[in-house]
Short mmCIF file of N, CA and C in Angstrom, two decimals:
data_model
loop_
_atom_site.label_atom_id
_atom_site.label_comp_id
_atom_site.label_asym_id
_atom_site.label_seq_id
_atom_site.Cartn_x
_atom_site.Cartn_y
_atom_site.Cartn_z
N UNK A 68 7.45 14.84 2.70
CA UNK A 68 6.31 15.74 2.64
C UNK A 68 5.15 15.04 1.93
N UNK A 69 3.96 15.17 2.49
CA UNK A 69 2.77 14.56 1.93
C UNK A 69 2.19 15.43 0.83
N UNK A 70 1.91 14.79 -0.31
CA UNK A 70 1.35 15.50 -1.46
C UNK A 70 0.21 14.66 -2.03
N UNK A 71 -0.84 15.33 -2.52
CA UNK A 71 -1.97 14.62 -3.13
C UNK A 71 -1.96 14.88 -4.62
N UNK A 72 -1.99 13.78 -5.38
CA UNK A 72 -1.95 13.86 -6.83
C UNK A 72 -2.97 12.89 -7.43
N UNK A 73 -3.24 13.06 -8.71
CA UNK A 73 -4.13 12.15 -9.42
C UNK A 73 -3.47 10.78 -9.52
N UNK A 74 -4.22 9.74 -9.16
CA UNK A 74 -3.70 8.37 -9.26
C UNK A 74 -3.54 8.01 -10.74
N UNK A 75 -2.40 7.42 -11.05
CA UNK A 75 -2.11 6.96 -12.41
C UNK A 75 -1.85 5.45 -12.37
N UNK A 76 -1.95 4.79 -13.51
CA UNK A 76 -1.74 3.33 -13.53
C UNK A 76 -0.45 2.88 -12.84
N UNK A 77 0.58 3.68 -12.90
CA UNK A 77 1.83 3.27 -12.25
C UNK A 77 1.73 3.28 -10.71
N UNK A 78 0.67 3.89 -10.18
CA UNK A 78 0.43 3.87 -8.72
C UNK A 78 -0.36 2.64 -8.28
N UNK A 79 -1.03 1.98 -9.21
CA UNK A 79 -1.98 0.93 -8.85
C UNK A 79 -1.34 -0.20 -8.04
N UNK A 80 -0.11 -0.56 -8.37
CA UNK A 80 0.54 -1.66 -7.64
C UNK A 80 0.78 -1.30 -6.18
N UNK A 81 0.93 -0.02 -5.88
CA UNK A 81 1.08 0.40 -4.49
C UNK A 81 -0.27 0.60 -3.82
N UNK A 82 -1.26 1.06 -4.57
CA UNK A 82 -2.60 1.25 -3.99
C UNK A 82 -3.13 -0.08 -3.46
N UNK A 83 -2.96 -1.16 -4.22
CA UNK A 83 -3.51 -2.45 -3.79
C UNK A 83 -2.88 -2.93 -2.49
N UNK A 84 -1.68 -2.50 -2.20
CA UNK A 84 -1.00 -2.92 -0.97
C UNK A 84 -1.44 -2.14 0.26
N UNK A 85 -2.29 -1.13 0.09
CA UNK A 85 -2.79 -0.37 1.24
C UNK A 85 -3.78 -1.20 2.05
N UNK A 86 -4.42 -2.18 1.42
CA UNK A 86 -5.40 -3.05 2.07
C UNK A 86 -4.67 -4.31 2.54
N UNK A 87 -4.75 -4.60 3.85
CA UNK A 87 -3.94 -5.68 4.40
C UNK A 87 -4.72 -6.87 4.94
N UNK A 88 -6.06 -6.83 4.88
CA UNK A 88 -6.84 -7.95 5.41
C UNK A 88 -8.22 -7.98 4.75
N UNK A 89 -8.89 -9.12 4.78
CA UNK A 89 -10.25 -9.19 4.25
C UNK A 89 -11.20 -8.23 4.97
N UNK A 90 -11.03 -8.09 6.28
CA UNK A 90 -11.89 -7.19 7.05
C UNK A 90 -11.72 -5.74 6.59
N UNK A 91 -10.47 -5.35 6.41
CA UNK A 91 -10.19 -3.99 5.94
C UNK A 91 -10.69 -3.80 4.52
N UNK A 92 -10.54 -4.80 3.68
CA UNK A 92 -11.03 -4.71 2.30
C UNK A 92 -12.52 -4.46 2.29
N UNK A 93 -13.26 -5.15 3.16
CA UNK A 93 -14.70 -4.94 3.21
C UNK A 93 -15.03 -3.52 3.66
N UNK A 94 -14.33 -3.00 4.66
CA UNK A 94 -14.60 -1.65 5.15
C UNK A 94 -14.35 -0.59 4.08
N UNK A 95 -13.32 -0.80 3.27
CA UNK A 95 -12.92 0.19 2.26
C UNK A 95 -13.69 0.00 0.95
N UNK A 96 -13.95 -1.23 0.58
CA UNK A 96 -14.54 -1.54 -0.73
C UNK A 96 -15.45 -2.76 -0.61
N UNK A 97 -16.67 -2.57 -0.08
CA UNK A 97 -17.56 -3.71 0.17
C UNK A 97 -17.85 -4.57 -1.06
N UNK A 98 -17.76 -3.99 -2.25
CA UNK A 98 -18.04 -4.76 -3.47
C UNK A 98 -16.78 -5.44 -4.01
N UNK A 99 -15.63 -5.07 -3.47
CA UNK A 99 -14.38 -5.65 -3.92
C UNK A 99 -14.05 -6.93 -3.19
N UNK A 100 -12.88 -7.47 -3.49
CA UNK A 100 -12.42 -8.70 -2.86
C UNK A 100 -11.01 -8.49 -2.33
N UNK A 101 -10.65 -9.32 -1.38
CA UNK A 101 -9.28 -9.31 -0.87
C UNK A 101 -8.54 -10.49 -1.48
N UNK A 102 -7.31 -10.34 -1.89
CA UNK A 102 -6.60 -9.05 -1.93
C UNK A 102 -7.06 -8.19 -3.11
N UNK A 103 -6.95 -6.88 -2.89
CA UNK A 103 -7.20 -5.96 -4.00
C UNK A 103 -6.18 -6.27 -5.07
N UNK A 104 -6.54 -6.06 -6.33
CA UNK A 104 -5.56 -6.20 -7.41
C UNK A 104 -5.71 -5.02 -8.36
N UNK A 105 -4.76 -4.91 -9.25
CA UNK A 105 -4.73 -3.75 -10.15
C UNK A 105 -5.96 -3.69 -11.04
N UNK A 106 -6.55 -4.84 -11.36
CA UNK A 106 -7.76 -4.81 -12.19
C UNK A 106 -8.92 -4.15 -11.44
N UNK A 107 -8.96 -4.30 -10.12
CA UNK A 107 -10.02 -3.63 -9.34
C UNK A 107 -9.81 -2.12 -9.36
N UNK A 108 -8.58 -1.67 -9.26
CA UNK A 108 -8.32 -0.23 -9.30
C UNK A 108 -8.65 0.31 -10.69
N UNK A 109 -8.32 -0.46 -11.73
CA UNK A 109 -8.68 -0.06 -13.09
C UNK A 109 -10.19 0.06 -13.22
N UNK A 110 -10.92 -0.90 -12.66
CA UNK A 110 -12.38 -0.86 -12.68
C UNK A 110 -12.89 0.40 -11.96
N UNK A 111 -12.33 0.68 -10.78
CA UNK A 111 -12.73 1.89 -10.05
C UNK A 111 -12.44 3.14 -10.87
N UNK A 112 -11.34 3.14 -11.62
CA UNK A 112 -10.99 4.32 -12.42
C UNK A 112 -12.00 4.56 -13.54
N UNK A 113 -12.69 3.51 -13.97
CA UNK A 113 -13.73 3.64 -15.00
C UNK A 113 -15.07 4.06 -14.40
N UNK A 114 -15.31 3.70 -13.15
CA UNK A 114 -16.59 3.96 -12.50
C UNK A 114 -16.62 5.25 -11.69
N UNK A 115 -15.46 5.72 -11.29
CA UNK A 115 -15.39 6.84 -10.35
C UNK A 115 -14.50 7.95 -10.89
N UNK A 116 -14.49 9.05 -10.16
CA UNK A 116 -13.72 10.23 -10.59
C UNK A 116 -12.71 10.62 -9.52
N UNK A 117 -11.83 11.51 -9.90
CA UNK A 117 -10.88 12.10 -8.96
C UNK A 117 -10.14 11.04 -8.14
N UNK A 118 -9.70 9.95 -8.79
CA UNK A 118 -8.89 8.98 -8.06
C UNK A 118 -7.63 9.70 -7.60
N UNK A 119 -7.40 9.69 -6.30
CA UNK A 119 -6.36 10.50 -5.68
C UNK A 119 -5.48 9.64 -4.80
N UNK A 120 -4.18 9.85 -4.89
CA UNK A 120 -3.25 9.20 -3.97
C UNK A 120 -2.53 10.25 -3.16
N UNK A 121 -2.24 9.88 -1.92
CA UNK A 121 -1.35 10.66 -1.08
C UNK A 121 0.01 10.02 -1.20
N UNK A 122 1.01 10.81 -1.53
CA UNK A 122 2.36 10.27 -1.70
C UNK A 122 3.33 11.01 -0.79
N UNK A 123 4.29 10.24 -0.29
CA UNK A 123 5.45 10.78 0.41
C UNK A 123 6.64 10.32 -0.40
N UNK A 124 7.25 11.26 -1.11
CA UNK A 124 8.29 10.88 -2.05
C UNK A 124 7.67 10.08 -3.17
N UNK A 125 8.11 8.84 -3.33
CA UNK A 125 7.53 7.97 -4.36
C UNK A 125 6.60 6.92 -3.76
N UNK A 126 6.40 6.97 -2.45
CA UNK A 126 5.56 5.97 -1.77
C UNK A 126 4.10 6.42 -1.70
N UNK A 127 3.20 5.58 -2.18
CA UNK A 127 1.76 5.83 -2.04
C UNK A 127 1.36 5.45 -0.62
N UNK A 128 0.80 6.42 0.12
CA UNK A 128 0.43 6.18 1.52
C UNK A 128 -1.07 6.31 1.77
N UNK A 129 -1.83 6.75 0.76
CA UNK A 129 -3.27 6.92 0.94
C UNK A 129 -3.96 6.94 -0.42
N UNK A 130 -5.27 6.67 -0.38
CA UNK A 130 -6.06 6.62 -1.61
C UNK A 130 -7.50 6.98 -1.30
N UNK A 131 -8.15 7.66 -2.24
CA UNK A 131 -9.59 7.95 -2.17
C UNK A 131 -10.07 8.33 -3.57
N UNK A 132 -11.40 8.39 -3.73
CA UNK A 132 -11.98 8.80 -5.00
C UNK A 132 -13.35 9.41 -4.75
N UNK A 133 -14.01 9.78 -5.83
CA UNK A 133 -15.33 10.42 -5.76
C UNK A 133 -16.28 9.65 -6.69
N UNK A 134 -17.52 9.49 -6.23
CA UNK A 134 -18.53 8.85 -7.09
C UNK A 134 -19.90 9.43 -6.78
N UNK A 135 -20.82 9.24 -7.74
CA UNK A 135 -22.21 9.69 -7.59
C UNK A 135 -23.09 8.50 -7.30
N UNK A 136 -24.03 8.69 -6.37
CA UNK A 136 -25.04 7.68 -6.10
C UNK A 136 -26.29 8.36 -5.58
N UNK A 137 -27.39 8.08 -6.23
CA UNK A 137 -28.69 8.59 -5.81
C UNK A 137 -28.69 10.11 -5.64
N UNK A 138 -28.06 10.80 -6.59
CA UNK A 138 -28.06 12.25 -6.58
C UNK A 138 -27.10 12.89 -5.59
N UNK A 139 -26.28 12.10 -4.94
CA UNK A 139 -25.29 12.63 -4.00
C UNK A 139 -23.89 12.32 -4.51
N UNK A 140 -22.95 13.18 -4.15
CA UNK A 140 -21.56 12.96 -4.48
C UNK A 140 -20.85 12.44 -3.23
N UNK A 141 -20.23 11.27 -3.36
CA UNK A 141 -19.58 10.61 -2.24
C UNK A 141 -18.06 10.60 -2.39
N UNK A 142 -17.37 10.69 -1.27
CA UNK A 142 -15.95 10.37 -1.21
C UNK A 142 -15.90 8.89 -0.86
N UNK A 143 -15.16 8.11 -1.65
CA UNK A 143 -15.17 6.66 -1.44
C UNK A 143 -13.80 6.04 -1.39
N UNK A 144 -13.78 4.77 -0.99
CA UNK A 144 -12.57 3.95 -0.94
C UNK A 144 -11.42 4.63 -0.20
N UNK A 145 -11.74 5.29 0.89
CA UNK A 145 -10.72 6.01 1.67
C UNK A 145 -9.88 4.99 2.44
N UNK A 146 -8.58 5.02 2.20
CA UNK A 146 -7.68 4.10 2.90
C UNK A 146 -6.31 4.76 3.07
N UNK A 147 -5.72 4.51 4.24
CA UNK A 147 -4.38 5.01 4.56
C UNK A 147 -3.51 3.81 4.90
N UNK A 148 -2.28 3.82 4.46
CA UNK A 148 -1.34 2.76 4.77
C UNK A 148 -1.27 2.53 6.28
N UNK A 149 -1.25 1.27 6.70
CA UNK A 149 -1.14 0.99 8.14
C UNK A 149 0.07 1.65 8.79
N UNK A 150 1.13 1.87 8.02
CA UNK A 150 2.35 2.47 8.55
C UNK A 150 2.27 3.99 8.67
N UNK A 151 1.18 4.58 8.17
CA UNK A 151 1.04 6.04 8.20
C UNK A 151 -0.24 6.48 8.89
N UNK A 152 -0.89 5.58 9.58
CA UNK A 152 -2.11 5.93 10.31
C UNK A 152 -1.75 6.67 11.59
N UNK A 153 -2.72 7.45 12.06
CA UNK A 153 -2.58 8.24 13.29
C UNK A 153 -1.46 9.27 13.19
N UNK A 154 -1.22 9.71 11.94
CA UNK A 154 -0.21 10.74 11.69
C UNK A 154 -0.81 11.93 10.94
N UNK A 155 -2.14 11.96 10.83
CA UNK A 155 -2.80 13.07 10.16
C UNK A 155 -2.99 12.89 8.66
N UNK A 156 -2.58 11.74 8.13
CA UNK A 156 -2.70 11.51 6.69
C UNK A 156 -4.17 11.41 6.27
N UNK A 157 -4.96 10.67 7.04
CA UNK A 157 -6.38 10.54 6.72
C UNK A 157 -7.10 11.87 6.76
N UNK A 158 -6.81 12.66 7.78
CA UNK A 158 -7.41 14.00 7.90
C UNK A 158 -7.02 14.86 6.70
N UNK A 159 -5.74 14.85 6.35
CA UNK A 159 -5.27 15.64 5.21
C UNK A 159 -5.92 15.17 3.91
N UNK A 160 -6.04 13.86 3.73
CA UNK A 160 -6.68 13.31 2.53
C UNK A 160 -8.13 13.76 2.43
N UNK A 161 -8.87 13.65 3.53
CA UNK A 161 -10.28 14.05 3.51
C UNK A 161 -10.42 15.54 3.25
N UNK A 162 -9.57 16.35 3.85
CA UNK A 162 -9.63 17.79 3.61
C UNK A 162 -9.33 18.10 2.14
N UNK A 163 -8.39 17.37 1.56
CA UNK A 163 -8.09 17.54 0.14
C UNK A 163 -9.30 17.17 -0.72
N UNK A 164 -9.92 16.04 -0.42
CA UNK A 164 -11.08 15.61 -1.21
C UNK A 164 -12.25 16.57 -1.04
N UNK A 165 -12.47 17.08 0.17
CA UNK A 165 -13.52 18.08 0.39
C UNK A 165 -13.24 19.34 -0.42
N UNK A 166 -11.98 19.74 -0.45
CA UNK A 166 -11.59 20.92 -1.22
C UNK A 166 -11.83 20.69 -2.72
N UNK A 167 -11.49 19.49 -3.21
CA UNK A 167 -11.73 19.16 -4.61
C UNK A 167 -13.22 19.29 -4.95
N UNK A 168 -14.06 18.76 -4.08
CA UNK A 168 -15.51 18.83 -4.32
C UNK A 168 -15.99 20.27 -4.30
N UNK A 169 -15.53 21.02 -3.34
CA UNK A 169 -15.96 22.41 -3.21
C UNK A 169 -15.51 23.25 -4.39
N UNK A 170 -14.24 23.10 -4.78
CA UNK A 170 -13.67 23.94 -5.84
C UNK A 170 -14.11 23.51 -7.24
N UNK A 171 -14.06 22.22 -7.53
CA UNK A 171 -14.34 21.75 -8.89
C UNK A 171 -15.82 21.53 -9.15
N UNK A 172 -16.50 20.91 -8.20
CA UNK A 172 -17.88 20.52 -8.43
C UNK A 172 -18.87 21.42 -7.71
N UNK A 173 -18.37 22.23 -6.80
CA UNK A 173 -19.20 23.14 -6.00
C UNK A 173 -20.40 22.40 -5.43
N UNK A 174 -20.11 21.31 -4.75
CA UNK A 174 -21.16 20.52 -4.12
C UNK A 174 -20.68 20.04 -2.76
N UNK A 175 -21.61 19.69 -1.93
CA UNK A 175 -21.28 19.12 -0.63
C UNK A 175 -20.98 17.64 -0.78
N UNK A 176 -20.20 17.11 0.13
CA UNK A 176 -19.78 15.72 0.07
C UNK A 176 -20.60 14.85 0.99
N UNK A 177 -20.72 13.60 0.59
CA UNK A 177 -21.25 12.55 1.46
C UNK A 177 -20.17 11.49 1.58
N UNK A 178 -20.31 10.66 2.60
CA UNK A 178 -19.37 9.57 2.81
C UNK A 178 -20.12 8.48 3.57
N UNK A 179 -19.73 7.25 3.37
CA UNK A 179 -20.35 6.13 4.09
C UNK A 179 -19.29 5.43 4.92
N UNK A 180 -19.71 4.95 6.09
CA UNK A 180 -18.76 4.29 7.00
C UNK A 180 -19.50 3.23 7.80
N UNK A 181 -18.84 2.10 7.98
CA UNK A 181 -19.42 1.07 8.82
C UNK A 181 -19.23 1.44 10.28
N UNK A 182 -20.25 1.13 11.07
CA UNK A 182 -20.25 1.49 12.49
C UNK A 182 -19.00 0.96 13.22
N UNK A 183 -18.50 -0.18 12.80
CA UNK A 183 -17.33 -0.78 13.46
C UNK A 183 -16.03 -0.04 13.16
N UNK A 184 -16.02 0.83 12.16
CA UNK A 184 -14.81 1.56 11.78
C UNK A 184 -14.72 2.84 12.62
N UNK A 185 -14.48 2.65 13.91
CA UNK A 185 -14.50 3.76 14.86
C UNK A 185 -13.52 4.88 14.52
N UNK A 186 -12.26 4.60 14.15
CA UNK A 186 -11.36 5.71 13.83
C UNK A 186 -11.87 6.58 12.68
N UNK A 187 -12.41 5.95 11.63
CA UNK A 187 -12.93 6.71 10.49
C UNK A 187 -14.16 7.50 10.90
N UNK A 188 -15.05 6.88 11.64
CA UNK A 188 -16.27 7.56 12.09
C UNK A 188 -15.93 8.79 12.92
N UNK A 189 -14.98 8.64 13.83
CA UNK A 189 -14.55 9.77 14.66
C UNK A 189 -13.97 10.90 13.79
N UNK A 190 -13.12 10.54 12.83
CA UNK A 190 -12.52 11.54 11.95
C UNK A 190 -13.58 12.27 11.14
N UNK A 191 -14.51 11.53 10.57
CA UNK A 191 -15.55 12.16 9.75
C UNK A 191 -16.39 13.13 10.57
N UNK A 192 -16.71 12.76 11.80
CA UNK A 192 -17.47 13.67 12.66
C UNK A 192 -16.65 14.91 12.99
N UNK A 193 -15.36 14.75 13.25
CA UNK A 193 -14.49 15.90 13.53
C UNK A 193 -14.42 16.85 12.34
N UNK A 194 -14.53 16.31 11.14
CA UNK A 194 -14.46 17.14 9.94
C UNK A 194 -15.80 17.74 9.54
N UNK A 195 -16.84 17.49 10.33
CA UNK A 195 -18.12 18.13 10.08
C UNK A 195 -19.16 17.29 9.37
N UNK A 196 -18.90 16.00 9.21
CA UNK A 196 -19.90 15.12 8.62
C UNK A 196 -20.93 14.73 9.68
N UNK A 197 -22.19 14.62 9.25
CA UNK A 197 -23.27 14.21 10.15
C UNK A 197 -24.05 13.07 9.50
N UNK A 198 -24.49 12.13 10.32
CA UNK A 198 -25.24 10.97 9.84
C UNK A 198 -26.62 11.42 9.34
N UNK A 199 -26.99 10.96 8.14
CA UNK A 199 -28.33 11.24 7.63
C UNK A 199 -29.13 9.97 7.34
N UNK A 200 -28.47 8.83 7.28
CA UNK A 200 -29.19 7.57 7.02
C UNK A 200 -28.34 6.39 7.48
N UNK A 201 -29.03 5.29 7.78
CA UNK A 201 -28.36 4.05 8.18
C UNK A 201 -29.00 2.89 7.44
N UNK A 202 -28.20 1.86 7.17
CA UNK A 202 -28.75 0.66 6.55
C UNK A 202 -27.96 -0.56 7.02
N UNK A 203 -28.62 -1.69 7.00
CA UNK A 203 -27.98 -2.95 7.35
C UNK A 203 -27.43 -3.58 6.07
N UNK A 204 -26.19 -4.00 6.14
CA UNK A 204 -25.54 -4.72 5.04
C UNK A 204 -25.02 -6.05 5.57
N UNK A 205 -24.67 -6.93 4.67
CA UNK A 205 -23.98 -8.17 5.05
C UNK A 205 -22.50 -8.00 4.78
N UNK A 206 -21.67 -8.36 5.76
CA UNK A 206 -20.24 -8.22 5.56
C UNK A 206 -19.67 -9.42 4.80
N UNK A 207 -18.35 -9.46 4.67
CA UNK A 207 -17.67 -10.50 3.90
C UNK A 207 -17.86 -11.89 4.50
N UNK A 208 -18.31 -11.97 5.75
CA UNK A 208 -18.57 -13.25 6.40
C UNK A 208 -20.06 -13.57 6.47
N UNK A 209 -20.90 -12.69 5.89
CA UNK A 209 -22.33 -12.91 5.88
C UNK A 209 -23.06 -12.40 7.11
N UNK A 210 -22.36 -11.69 7.99
CA UNK A 210 -22.97 -11.13 9.19
C UNK A 210 -23.56 -9.75 8.91
N UNK A 211 -24.63 -9.41 9.62
CA UNK A 211 -25.22 -8.08 9.48
C UNK A 211 -24.33 -7.03 10.12
N UNK A 212 -24.13 -5.92 9.40
CA UNK A 212 -23.35 -4.79 9.91
C UNK A 212 -24.10 -3.51 9.56
N UNK A 213 -23.86 -2.47 10.33
CA UNK A 213 -24.54 -1.19 10.13
C UNK A 213 -23.67 -0.25 9.32
N UNK A 214 -24.21 0.22 8.19
CA UNK A 214 -23.54 1.20 7.34
C UNK A 214 -24.22 2.54 7.55
N UNK A 215 -23.42 3.56 7.88
CA UNK A 215 -23.96 4.89 8.12
C UNK A 215 -23.54 5.81 6.98
N UNK A 216 -24.51 6.56 6.46
CA UNK A 216 -24.26 7.54 5.42
C UNK A 216 -24.21 8.90 6.09
N UNK A 217 -23.17 9.66 5.76
CA UNK A 217 -22.95 10.96 6.39
C UNK A 217 -22.83 12.02 5.31
N UNK A 218 -23.20 13.25 5.65
CA UNK A 218 -23.05 14.35 4.70
C UNK A 218 -22.34 15.51 5.37
N UNK A 219 -21.62 16.24 4.54
CA UNK A 219 -20.89 17.43 4.97
C UNK A 219 -21.75 18.62 4.57
N UNK A 220 -22.06 19.49 5.50
CA UNK A 220 -23.08 20.50 5.27
C UNK A 220 -22.64 21.80 4.62
N UNK A 221 -21.36 22.07 4.57
CA UNK A 221 -20.97 23.36 3.99
C UNK A 221 -19.68 23.24 3.22
N UNK A 222 -19.37 24.31 2.51
CA UNK A 222 -18.16 24.32 1.70
C UNK A 222 -16.92 24.63 2.52
N UNK A 223 -17.10 25.12 3.73
CA UNK A 223 -15.95 25.49 4.55
C UNK A 223 -15.28 24.23 5.07
N UNK A 224 -14.00 24.12 4.82
CA UNK A 224 -13.24 22.95 5.22
C UNK A 224 -12.63 23.23 6.59
N UNK A 225 -12.88 22.37 7.59
CA UNK A 225 -12.31 22.60 8.92
C UNK A 225 -10.79 22.62 8.88
N UNK A 226 -10.20 23.41 9.75
CA UNK A 226 -8.73 23.47 9.80
C UNK A 226 -8.16 22.43 10.72
#
């Protein structure tokens, strides 16, 4: 059974294993490096809030957090284990994070996604996120990529 709980230091060794390639690391954490390490998760825990893991039994299968930027509250570092993708884990994680924002902070969520991350972009649109801004960034190889910022317009969480 999938459960969402607050990430604790004992989860960090499993969180870092959710990222399996430099390309994926860039999509999830553009300021981070591959491979992720526990010091990066510790750094995120100091900079961000609501660090959340999805667990099945004792296995960490997903991770996300919340941060503020330019007056908006973002859901960030969303990642699901490659072995648990396309099973509804990402959808459940996002719905949980949206609920956390609605219940605790009573604010709407924003999220950013690179144009090349088609599965995430599709999921975010299905959950009611809409693009409000775009910017060009350089990826881990120095190539230009399009980053889209999306916002969720209401407190109602899609079923």
